[in-house]
Amino acid sequence: MTYLSLIMAIRFLGLFIVMPLLAIFALKLNGATDTTVGIALGAYALSQMFLQVFFGKMSDKYGRKHILAFGLFILALGSIVCAMSDNIYTLIFGRLLQGAGAIGGVVLAYLNDLATEETRAKIFARMGQFIALAFGISMIVGPTIGAKYGVNSLFLITAGLAILAIILLYTKVPNPPKVEHFEEHAKISEVLTNKELLKIYFSGFMQKGMMVIIFMITPLIFVNELGWNKFDLWKVYVPALIFGIFAMPFGAIMAEKKGKGKLVFILSAVFMVSSVIAFLAKFYVVGVILFFFGFNLLEPVLQSFTGKVARIHEKATAMSLGNSIQYMGIFFGGMIAGMIKQHYGYSALFYLILGLGALWIAVLFTMREFKGYEVKEFKEFDDEMIQNFKNDENVHDLFIKEEVLIVRFNK
């Protein structure tokens, strides 16, 4: 399961690694404007947004491994197209192709298949930590290698990482066990009626949308406005990485061990929104640090809480939909940031984020504190026993895994 989390982290590293310098690179291409650059930054999220649920269903039909490998291959192919692009429209196409391998929900469903009730929270928290670490590494590797060898080299590194992930998938990741549940797969409309899931989804939308905005405006402000050399951007990202490293275990411990998940969500939002205030006050380095502290605070628990709140038959749909909404945030964040900056400037963009951020924090104060479940396992059971559990209002869900009936009761 560690290797599966590593594959997810490798994939995100490949996508994140170009972000610190992509705006500067894209602006130099033929046909580039602030708006098209913003679209290029978020384009991969558009195809991710529409294809997450499709890939999830295909993995149910054809098996997790083969669909994961196919998605990773598409990521490699799209990365090569980006590396060869000499105009903004080819870059946008390559970014769309990168995102077409929409396997995030498949990986989450795979992890859920492999996890036991005792290890599920730990596994998802670890995966979140891996992703946050990949995010942090990209803040160092992207500016240093990209500045020296060109952003094209970063796209080629992404292609190589995708191939490495395919190799790990077939050599290190076990096949998932068979899980039987007693409900049909959830419909999207059913998942969207869960108010607690909607609050988690909104958090993912805001977190990822603000991420692409920060990655767009930070290099433009420091290089184009303040006159920094792009080789020196590491001086901004490294301090942010150091603070982010401290945020990851703090968020995971508070949410998973201390039962303070609601507090972690609220603190994350407050730090990220505070970063915008720092940008408005022209404390740019402080703004970047505040943002990445808040981002890494939330990342280790975001998927874990989706898996906790969703019932067993909803998990694949809920996680795929959650990923789609996060990628929606990335796409709209990049596009709107480019449009507003081009026509109204940085300040208008910051005030818009402040307004949305205030709404986000207000929503999180209505979030229910997750108290966990009491889990019981039965090696001997019959249809009558199963039906009785189905009719029990205290039962969150039940399923059979490796011939053992597992029942989760609400606390």
Short mmCIF file of C-alpha atoms in Angstrom, two decimals:
data_model
loop_
_atom_site.label_atom_id
_atom_site.label_comp_id
_atom_site.label_asym_id
_atom_site.label_seq_id
_atom_site.Cartn_x
_atom_site.Cartn_y
_atom_site.Cartn_z
CA MET A 1 0.00 0.00 0.00
CA THR A 2 2.99 2.28 0.53
CA TYR A 3 3.93 1.76 -3.12
CA LEU A 4 0.43 2.72 -4.24
CA SER A 5 0.68 5.95 -2.22
CA LEU A 6 4.12 6.47 -3.74
CA ILE A 7 2.67 6.11 -7.25
CA MET A 8 0.05 8.74 -6.41
CA ALA A 9 2.81 11.02 -5.07
CA ILE A 10 4.97 10.46 -8.17
CA ARG A 11 2.04 11.40 -10.38
CA PHE A 12 1.40 14.58 -8.41
CA LEU A 13 5.10 15.42 -8.36
CA GLY A 14 5.09 15.22 -12.15
CA LEU A 15 2.11 17.57 -12.35
CA PHE A 16 3.30 19.97 -9.64
CA ILE A 17 6.94 20.23 -10.70
CA VAL A 18 6.20 22.57 -13.62
CA MET A 19 3.87 24.87 -11.68
CA PRO A 20 6.43 27.26 -10.09
CA LEU A 21 7.76 28.38 -13.51
CA LEU A 22 4.96 27.46 -15.90
CA ALA A 23 3.43 30.96 -16.03
CA ILE A 24 6.77 32.54 -16.99
CA PHE A 25 7.43 29.81 -19.58
CA ALA A 26 3.93 30.04 -21.07
CA LEU A 27 3.99 33.85 -21.42
CA LYS A 28 6.93 33.56 -23.83
CA LEU A 29 5.10 31.22 -26.22
CA ASN A 30 3.44 32.41 -29.41
CA GLY A 31 -0.15 33.56 -28.86
CA ALA A 32 0.18 33.85 -25.08
CA THR A 33 -1.92 36.27 -23.01
CA ASP A 34 -2.63 36.33 -19.28
CA THR A 35 -5.92 34.58 -19.96
CA THR A 36 -4.46 31.78 -22.13
CA VAL A 37 -1.62 31.32 -19.64
CA GLY A 38 -4.16 30.89 -16.85
CA ILE A 39 -6.01 28.33 -18.99
CA ALA A 40 -2.73 26.49 -19.65
CA LEU A 41 -2.04 26.26 -15.92
CA GLY A 42 -5.46 24.76 -15.20
CA ALA A 43 -6.11 22.88 -18.46
CA TYR A 44 -5.02 19.49 -17.15
CA ALA A 45 -7.64 19.84 -14.43
CA LEU A 46 -10.42 20.26 -17.00
CA SER A 47 -9.91 16.80 -18.48
CA GLN A 48 -9.38 15.38 -14.98
CA MET A 49 -12.67 16.91 -13.91
CA PHE A 50 -14.69 15.22 -16.65
CA LEU A 51 -12.91 11.85 -16.71
CA GLN A 52 -12.52 10.97 -13.00
CA VAL A 53 -15.82 9.10 -12.69
CA PHE A 54 -15.34 7.44 -16.12
CA PHE A 55 -11.95 6.03 -15.11
CA GLY A 56 -13.43 4.86 -11.80
CA LYS A 57 -16.14 2.92 -13.58
CA MET A 58 -13.64 1.46 -16.05
CA SER A 59 -11.49 0.26 -13.16
CA ASP A 60 -14.51 -1.56 -11.71
CA LYS A 61 -15.04 -3.28 -15.06
CA TYR A 62 -11.50 -3.98 -16.28
CA GLY A 63 -9.45 -4.02 -13.08
CA ARG A 64 -7.60 -1.33 -11.16
CA LYS A 65 -4.07 -2.06 -12.38
CA HIS A 66 -4.70 -1.91 -16.11
CA ILE A 67 -6.67 1.34 -15.91
CA LEU A 68 -4.00 2.90 -13.68
CA ALA A 69 -1.29 1.94 -16.17
CA PHE A 70 -3.32 3.38 -19.06
CA GLY A 71 -3.81 6.68 -17.22
CA LEU A 72 -0.11 6.95 -16.39
CA PHE A 73 0.78 6.30 -20.04
CA ILE A 74 -1.49 9.16 -21.14
CA LEU A 75 0.21 11.42 -18.58
CA ALA A 76 3.61 10.54 -20.10
CA LEU A 77 2.33 11.20 -23.62
CA GLY A 78 0.83 14.56 -22.69
CA SER A 79 4.05 15.58 -20.95
CA ILE A 80 6.04 14.93 -24.12
CA VAL A 81 3.60 17.07 -26.12
CA CYS A 82 4.06 19.90 -23.60
CA ALA A 83 7.85 19.60 -23.80
CA MET A 84 7.71 19.98 -27.59
CA SER A 85 5.24 22.90 -27.64
CA ASP A 86 6.29 26.20 -29.22
CA ASN A 87 2.93 28.01 -28.94
CA ILE A 88 0.37 28.41 -26.19
CA TYR A 89 -2.29 26.31 -27.89
CA THR A 90 -0.05 23.25 -28.24
CA LEU A 91 0.84 23.66 -24.57
CA ILE A 92 -2.85 23.80 -23.63
CA PHE A 93 -3.51 20.65 -25.68
CA GLY A 94 -0.62 18.88 -23.98
CA ARG A 95 -1.90 19.92 -20.57
CA LEU A 96 -5.37 18.62 -21.45
CA LEU A 97 -3.75 15.33 -22.50
CA GLN A 98 -1.77 15.18 -19.26
CA GLY A 99 -4.99 15.41 -17.31
CA ALA A 100 -6.83 12.88 -19.48
CA GLY A 101 -5.24 10.10 -17.44
CA ALA A 102 -7.72 10.79 -14.63
CA ILE A 103 -6.72 8.02 -12.23
CA GLY A 104 -6.89 9.81 -8.86
CA GLY A 105 -10.20 8.24 -7.91
CA VAL A 106 -8.98 4.82 -9.07
CA VAL A 107 -5.95 5.02 -6.76
CA LEU A 108 -8.19 6.03 -3.84
CA ALA A 109 -10.58 3.16 -4.53
CA TYR A 110 -7.60 0.78 -4.81
CA LEU A 111 -6.27 1.94 -1.45
CA ASN A 112 -9.71 1.48 0.06
CA ASP A 113 -9.81 -2.08 -1.32
CA LEU A 114 -6.48 -2.92 0.29
CA ALA A 115 -7.14 -1.20 3.63
CA THR A 116 -8.57 -2.85 6.73
CA GLU A 117 -10.80 -1.01 9.19
CA GLU A 118 -7.82 -0.61 11.52
CA THR A 119 -5.43 0.73 8.88
CA ARG A 120 -7.76 2.82 6.65
CA ALA A 121 -7.29 6.17 8.40
CA LYS A 122 -3.52 5.68 8.64
CA ILE A 123 -3.24 4.70 4.97
CA PHE A 124 -5.16 7.71 3.68
CA ALA A 125 -3.31 10.05 6.01
CA ARG A 126 0.01 8.64 4.75
CA MET A 127 -1.10 9.10 1.15
CA GLY A 128 -1.98 12.72 1.89
CA GLN A 129 1.44 13.20 3.46
CA PHE A 130 3.11 11.70 0.38
CA ILE A 131 1.19 14.10 -1.87
CA ALA A 132 2.02 17.07 0.34
CA LEU A 133 5.70 16.02 0.33
CA ALA A 134 5.63 15.75 -3.47
CA PHE A 135 4.12 19.22 -3.52
CA GLY A 136 6.96 20.49 -1.33
CA ILE A 137 9.69 18.82 -3.38
CA SER A 138 8.25 20.36 -6.54
CA MET A 139 8.72 23.82 -5.03
CA ILE A 140 12.48 23.20 -4.88
CA VAL A 141 13.11 20.98 -7.90
CA GLY A 142 10.87 22.97 -10.26
CA PRO A 143 12.53 26.38 -9.86
CA THR A 144 16.10 25.04 -9.70
CA ILE A 145 16.09 22.52 -12.56
CA GLY A 146 13.59 24.50 -14.62
CA ALA A 147 15.60 27.70 -14.36
CA LYS A 148 18.82 25.92 -15.35
CA TYR A 149 17.64 23.49 -18.03
CA GLY A 150 14.29 24.95 -19.10
CA VAL A 151 10.69 24.09 -18.30
CA ASN A 152 10.74 21.64 -21.22
CA SER A 153 13.09 19.46 -19.14
CA LEU A 154 10.52 19.38 -16.33
CA PHE A 155 7.89 18.00 -18.68
CA LEU A 156 10.33 15.28 -19.76
CA ILE A 157 10.99 14.46 -16.10
CA THR A 158 7.23 14.12 -15.66
CA ALA A 159 7.09 11.64 -18.54
CA GLY A 160 9.90 9.63 -16.97
CA LEU A 161 8.18 9.62 -13.57
CA ALA A 162 4.98 8.31 -15.17
CA ILE A 163 6.88 5.39 -16.71
CA LEU A 164 8.56 4.70 -13.34
CA ALA A 165 5.12 4.62 -11.71
CA ILE A 166 3.90 2.02 -14.23
CA ILE A 167 6.89 -0.18 -13.40
CA LEU A 168 6.20 0.10 -9.66
CA LEU A 169 2.52 -0.66 -10.26
CA TYR A 170 3.18 -4.03 -11.88
CA THR A 171 6.16 -5.06 -9.74
CA LYS A 172 5.25 -3.88 -6.22
CA VAL A 173 1.49 -3.34 -5.85
CA PRO A 174 -0.65 -6.40 -4.91
CA ASN A 175 -3.97 -7.19 -6.53
CA PRO A 176 -6.99 -5.90 -4.53
CA PRO A 177 -9.16 -8.31 -2.51
CA LYS A 178 -12.79 -8.84 -3.40
CA VAL A 179 -15.21 -6.64 -1.45
CA GLU A 180 -18.98 -7.31 -1.47
CA HIS A 181 -21.48 -4.74 -0.25
CA PHE A 182 -25.24 -4.78 -0.12
CA GLU A 183 -26.17 -1.65 -2.02
CA GLU A 184 -25.89 -0.71 -5.66
CA HIS A 185 -23.12 1.73 -6.54
CA ALA A 186 -24.15 5.20 -5.46
CA LYS A 187 -25.45 7.74 -7.91
CA ILE A 188 -23.82 11.14 -8.04
CA SER A 189 -27.11 12.74 -6.99
CA GLU A 190 -27.12 10.55 -3.87
CA VAL A 191 -23.60 11.63 -2.88
CA LEU A 192 -24.41 15.29 -3.46
CA THR A 193 -27.21 15.17 -0.88
CA ASN A 194 -24.67 14.47 1.88
CA LYS A 195 -24.11 17.89 3.46
CA GLU A 196 -20.90 16.87 5.23
CA LEU A 197 -19.38 15.57 2.00
CA LEU A 198 -20.32 18.84 0.30
CA LYS A 199 -18.36 20.80 2.92
CA ILE A 200 -15.32 18.59 2.31
CA TYR A 201 -15.74 19.02 -1.46
CA PHE A 202 -15.93 22.81 -1.11
CA SER A 203 -12.74 22.73 0.93
CA GLY A 204 -10.98 20.74 -1.79
CA PHE A 205 -12.28 23.15 -4.44
CA MET A 206 -10.96 26.18 -2.56
CA GLN A 207 -7.66 24.57 -1.60
CA LYS A 208 -6.75 23.50 -5.12
CA GLY A 209 -8.17 26.62 -6.76
CA MET A 210 -6.07 28.86 -4.51
CA MET A 211 -3.05 26.64 -5.17
CA VAL A 212 -3.03 27.29 -8.91
CA ILE A 213 -3.64 31.01 -8.34
CA ILE A 214 -0.66 31.26 -5.97
CA PHE A 215 1.50 29.31 -8.41
CA MET A 216 0.47 31.69 -11.17
CA ILE A 217 0.92 35.01 -9.40
CA THR A 218 4.01 34.24 -7.28
CA PRO A 219 6.58 33.93 -10.10
CA LEU A 220 4.96 36.80 -12.02
CA ILE A 221 5.15 39.14 -9.02
CA PHE A 222 8.70 38.24 -8.02
CA VAL A 223 10.19 38.07 -11.53
CA ASN A 224 8.15 40.60 -13.52
CA GLU A 225 7.18 43.08 -10.80
CA LEU A 226 10.05 42.92 -8.30
CA GLY A 227 12.80 42.13 -10.79
CA TRP A 228 14.00 38.88 -9.22
CA ASN A 229 15.96 36.38 -11.29
CA LYS A 230 13.94 33.21 -11.77
CA PHE A 231 16.94 31.26 -10.39
CA ASP A 232 16.26 32.91 -7.03
CA LEU A 233 12.65 31.76 -6.65
CA TRP A 234 13.85 28.91 -4.45
CA LYS A 235 14.42 31.55 -1.76
CA VAL A 236 10.65 31.94 -1.61
CA TYR A 237 9.64 28.30 -1.95
CA VAL A 238 12.17 26.71 0.42
CA PRO A 239 10.98 28.59 3.54
CA ALA A 240 7.40 27.73 2.54
CA LEU A 241 8.45 24.07 2.21
CA ILE A 242 10.03 24.05 5.68
CA PHE A 243 6.87 25.40 7.32
CA GLY A 244 4.77 23.03 5.18
CA ILE A 245 6.75 20.02 6.45
CA PHE A 246 5.77 20.94 10.02
CA ALA A 247 2.14 21.39 8.97
CA MET A 248 1.73 17.87 7.53
CA PRO A 249 2.17 15.79 10.71
CA PHE A 250 0.41 18.43 12.81
CA GLY A 251 -2.70 18.25 10.62
CA ALA A 252 -2.69 14.45 10.51
CA ILE A 253 -2.22 14.05 14.28
CA MET A 254 -4.87 16.63 15.17
CA ALA A 255 -7.44 15.15 12.77
CA GLU A 256 -6.76 11.43 13.07
CA LYS A 257 -5.53 10.94 16.64
CA LYS A 258 -6.99 13.90 18.54
CA GLY A 259 -10.36 13.89 16.78
CA LYS A 260 -10.06 17.58 15.84
CA GLY A 261 -10.72 17.29 12.12
CA LYS A 262 -13.09 20.26 12.03
CA LEU A 263 -10.44 22.45 13.66
CA VAL A 264 -7.86 21.35 11.07
CA PHE A 265 -10.20 22.30 8.22
CA ILE A 266 -10.89 25.71 9.78
CA LEU A 267 -7.23 26.46 10.55
CA SER A 268 -6.23 25.46 7.03
CA ALA A 269 -8.77 27.86 5.52
CA VAL A 270 -7.72 30.67 7.86
CA PHE A 271 -4.04 30.32 6.97
CA MET A 272 -4.72 30.20 3.22
CA VAL A 273 -7.06 33.19 3.31
CA SER A 274 -4.57 35.08 5.51
CA SER A 275 -1.96 34.59 2.79
CA VAL A 276 -4.08 36.76 0.49
CA ILE A 277 -4.13 39.53 3.11
CA ALA A 278 -0.32 39.30 3.24
CA PHE A 279 -0.16 39.64 -0.56
CA LEU A 280 -2.38 42.72 -0.42
CA ALA A 281 -0.02 44.20 2.19
CA LYS A 282 2.92 43.37 -0.13
CA PHE A 283 4.41 40.89 2.36
CA TYR A 284 4.81 38.42 -0.48
CA VAL A 285 7.19 35.91 1.12
CA VAL A 286 5.00 35.78 4.23
CA GLY A 287 1.98 35.24 1.97
CA VAL A 288 3.58 32.25 0.25
CA ILE A 289 4.58 30.71 3.59
CA LEU A 290 1.11 31.17 5.07
CA PHE A 291 -0.52 29.62 2.03
CA PHE A 292 1.63 26.50 1.89
CA PHE A 293 1.36 25.97 5.64
CA GLY A 294 -2.43 25.99 5.31
CA PHE A 295 -2.33 23.84 2.17
CA ASN A 296 -0.16 21.14 3.76
CA LEU A 297 -2.22 21.26 6.95
CA LEU A 298 -5.30 20.10 5.04
CA GLU A 299 -3.81 17.80 2.41
CA PRO A 300 -3.12 14.76 4.66
CA VAL A 301 -6.75 14.63 5.89
CA LEU A 302 -8.81 15.72 2.89
CA GLN A 303 -9.18 12.30 1.23
CA SER A 304 -9.21 10.48 4.54
CA PHE A 305 -12.31 12.38 5.66
CA THR A 306 -14.04 11.77 2.33
CA GLY A 307 -13.53 8.05 2.89
CA LYS A 308 -14.77 8.29 6.47
CA VAL A 309 -17.96 10.21 5.76
CA ALA A 310 -18.98 8.24 2.63
CA ARG A 311 -20.63 4.87 3.07
CA ILE A 312 -18.94 1.77 1.66
CA HIS A 313 -21.00 1.60 -1.54
CA GLU A 314 -20.47 5.35 -2.09
CA LYS A 315 -16.69 5.45 -1.66
CA ALA A 316 -15.56 5.06 -5.27
CA THR A 317 -18.17 7.56 -6.48
CA ALA A 318 -17.58 9.96 -3.58
CA MET A 319 -13.81 9.96 -3.99
CA SER A 320 -13.92 10.28 -7.78
CA LEU A 321 -16.43 13.12 -7.47
CA GLY A 322 -14.29 14.78 -4.81
CA ASN A 323 -11.29 14.63 -7.12
CA SER A 324 -13.36 16.05 -9.98
CA ILE A 325 -14.42 19.00 -7.84
CA GLN A 326 -10.83 19.64 -6.77
CA TYR A 327 -9.73 19.67 -10.40
CA MET A 328 -12.64 21.97 -11.18
CA GLY A 329 -11.11 24.33 -8.64
CA ILE A 330 -7.74 24.12 -10.38
CA PHE A 331 -9.20 24.84 -13.83
CA PHE A 332 -11.45 27.70 -12.79
CA GLY A 333 -8.77 29.07 -10.46
CA GLY A 334 -6.28 29.31 -13.32
CA MET A 335 -8.75 30.65 -15.86
CA ILE A 336 -10.36 33.25 -13.57
CA ALA A 337 -6.99 34.35 -12.20
CA GLY A 338 -5.70 34.96 -15.73
CA MET A 339 -8.82 36.87 -16.81
CA ILE A 340 -9.04 39.07 -13.73
CA LYS A 341 -5.32 39.84 -13.68
CA GLN A 342 -5.37 40.76 -17.37
CA HIS A 343 -8.35 43.10 -17.12
CA TYR A 344 -8.41 44.35 -13.51
CA GLY A 345 -5.01 43.64 -11.91
CA TYR A 346 -3.79 41.74 -8.88
CA SER A 347 -5.79 43.61 -6.23
CA ALA A 348 -9.17 42.70 -7.74
CA LEU A 349 -8.10 39.04 -7.78
CA PHE A 350 -7.07 39.16 -4.13
CA TYR A 351 -10.34 40.77 -3.02
CA LEU A 352 -12.33 38.11 -4.87
CA ILE A 353 -10.40 35.37 -3.06
CA LEU A 354 -10.99 37.12 0.26
CA GLY A 355 -14.73 37.10 -0.34
CA LEU A 356 -14.80 33.43 -1.27
CA GLY A 357 -12.46 32.63 1.60
CA ALA A 358 -14.77 34.28 4.13
CA LEU A 359 -17.65 32.17 2.79
CA TRP A 360 -15.48 29.03 3.04
CA ILE A 361 -14.59 29.67 6.68
CA ALA A 362 -18.23 30.37 7.53
CA VAL A 363 -19.29 27.06 5.95
CA LEU A 364 -16.64 25.14 7.89
CA PHE A 365 -17.98 26.41 11.22
CA THR A 366 -21.17 24.47 10.44
CA MET A 367 -19.18 21.27 9.83
CA ARG A 368 -20.05 18.32 12.07
CA GLU A 369 -17.16 16.95 14.13
CA PHE A 370 -16.46 13.42 12.93
CA LYS A 371 -16.47 11.03 15.90
CA GLY A 372 -15.55 7.84 14.07
CA TYR A 373 -17.28 4.46 14.11
CA GLU A 374 -17.48 1.43 16.31
CA VAL A 375 -16.43 -1.45 14.07
CA LYS A 376 -17.46 -5.08 14.63
CA GLU A 377 -16.47 -8.12 12.59
CA PHE A 378 -18.43 -11.37 12.27
CA LYS A 379 -16.95 -14.53 10.80
CA GLU A 380 -20.30 -16.31 11.08
CA PHE A 381 -23.45 -14.65 9.74
CA ASP A 382 -26.59 -15.34 7.69
CA ASP A 383 -29.09 -13.40 5.56
CA GLU A 384 -31.39 -12.68 8.50
CA MET A 385 -28.52 -11.18 10.49
CA ILE A 386 -27.53 -9.00 7.53
CA GLN A 387 -31.11 -7.79 7.09
CA ASN A 388 -31.34 -6.88 10.78
CA PHE A 389 -28.20 -4.76 10.47
CA LYS A 390 -29.64 -3.08 7.37
CA ASN A 391 -32.70 -2.03 9.37
CA ASP A 392 -30.65 -0.77 12.32
CA GLU A 393 -30.56 3.06 12.31
CA ASN A 394 -27.25 3.04 14.19
CA VAL A 395 -25.47 1.16 11.40
CA HIS A 396 -23.51 3.43 9.08
CA ASP A 397 -22.75 0.66 6.58
CA LEU A 398 -21.83 -3.01 6.31
CA PHE A 399 -19.94 -5.16 3.82
CA ILE A 400 -18.19 -8.49 3.38
CA LYS A 401 -14.43 -8.54 2.91
CA GLU A 402 -12.59 -11.84 2.55
CA GLU A 403 -15.62 -13.74 3.94
CA VAL A 404 -15.85 -11.58 7.05
CA LEU A 405 -18.92 -9.39 7.71
CA ILE A 406 -17.81 -5.91 8.80
CA VAL A 407 -20.34 -3.57 10.39
CA ARG A 408 -19.65 0.09 11.20
CA PHE A 409 -21.87 1.66 13.86
CA ASN A 410 -22.27 5.41 14.32
CA LYS A 411 -20.91 6.74 17.61
#
